[in-house]
C-alpha positions in Angstrom: -149.9 -103.6 2.4 -148.8 -106.9 0.9 -146.5 -108.6 3.5 -146.6 -105.9 5.8 -146.8 -106.9 9.6 -149.5 -105.2 11.5 -147.8 -103.3 15.3 -151.5 -101.8 16.0 -155.0 -101.5 14.5 -157.9 -99.1 14.9 -160.3 -100.0 17.4 -163.1 -97.4 16.7 -165.5 -96.0 14.3 -165.6 -97.4 10.4 -161.6 -98.2 11.0 -162.0 -100.5 13.3 -160.0 -103.9 13.0 -157.7 -102.0 10.4 -154.1 -101.5 10.6 -153.3 -98.3 11.9 -149.1 -99.3 11.8 -147.7 -101.3 9.9 -143.8 -102.3 8.9 -142.5 -104.1 5.9 -139.1 -104.5 5.1 -137.7 -103.1 2.1 -134.8 -103.8 0.4 -132.2 -103.8 3.1 -134.0 -101.8 5.6 -137.6 -101.5 6.5 -139.9 -99.1 6.4 -143.1 -98.1 9.2 -146.1 -96.4 8.2 -148.0 -94.4 10.8 -151.3 -93.5 9.7 -152.4 -92.3 13.1 -151.8 -89.4 15.7 -150.4 -91.2 18.8 -150.3 -90.3 21.6 -146.2 -89.6 23.7 -146.0 -92.8 25.0 -147.1 -94.4 21.9 -144.0 -92.7 20.0 -141.7 -93.6 22.5 -142.6 -97.4 22.2 -142.5 -97.3 18.7 -139.4 -95.8 18.4 -138.1 -98.0 21.5 -138.7 -100.8 19.4 -136.8 -99.3 16.2 -133.5 -98.1 18.0 -133.7 -101.9 19.8 -133.9 -104.1 16.6 -131.3 -101.7 14.5 -129.1 -101.9 17.6 -128.9 -98.6 18.2 -127.9 -97.8 22.5 -129.6 -95.5 24.0 -127.3 -92.8 26.2 -129.4 -90.6 27.3 -133.1 -91.3 28.1 -134.9 -89.4 30.7 -137.9 -90.7 28.7 -137.9 -87.5 26.2 -135.3 -87.3 24.9 -133.0 -90.1 23.6 -129.3 -90.3 22.5 -127.3 -92.3 20.2 -124.3 -92.9 18.1 -124.1 -94.8 15.2 -122.0 -95.5 12.2 -120.2 -92.1 12.6 -123.5 -90.4 13.2 -124.7 -88.6 16.4 -129.1 -89.5 16.7 -130.8 -87.3 19.2 -135.0 -87.9 19.5 -137.4 -85.5 21.3 -140.4 -87.3 22.5 -142.1 -84.8 24.3 -144.5 -81.9 23.4 -142.0 -79.6 24.4 -138.7 -78.1 23.3 -136.1 -79.5 24.8 -132.1 -78.7 25.0 -129.7 -81.1 25.1 -125.9 -80.7 26.0 -123.5 -83.2 24.4 -120.0 -83.1 24.8 -119.7 -79.0 24.2 -122.5 -78.5 22.1 -125.8 -77.4 22.8 -129.1 -78.2 20.8 -132.5 -77.0 20.9 -135.4 -80.3 19.6 -139.1 -79.1 18.3 -141.3 -81.4 20.3 -141.8 -84.3 18.4 -139.0 -84.0 16.4 -135.4 -85.1 16.1 -131.6 -84.0 14.5 -128.6 -86.5 13.1 -125.6 -85.0 13.5 -122.8 -85.8 11.1 -118.9 -86.6 12.2 
């Protein structure tokens, strides 16, 4: 964990005050470690920050589904706790709970 930035800490039990979520520069990219189960809002917040940091602009946002395009790929994220169907152009996709899909163009 040397050099990692702590984004969140445990608050209870023997883990108290130790890192639960970290971010570290790795080569030309960044590595995130999530060492806990997050509630839906926690996932939404982390992925919102990641998308903003790398410059992906959200095109659909119903607080459960996020869609964006970047470097010739389409990204669809489902942050909800149930299956969601999304129509992008003429195609329809079904995403499992807490999942994503990357479409190569």
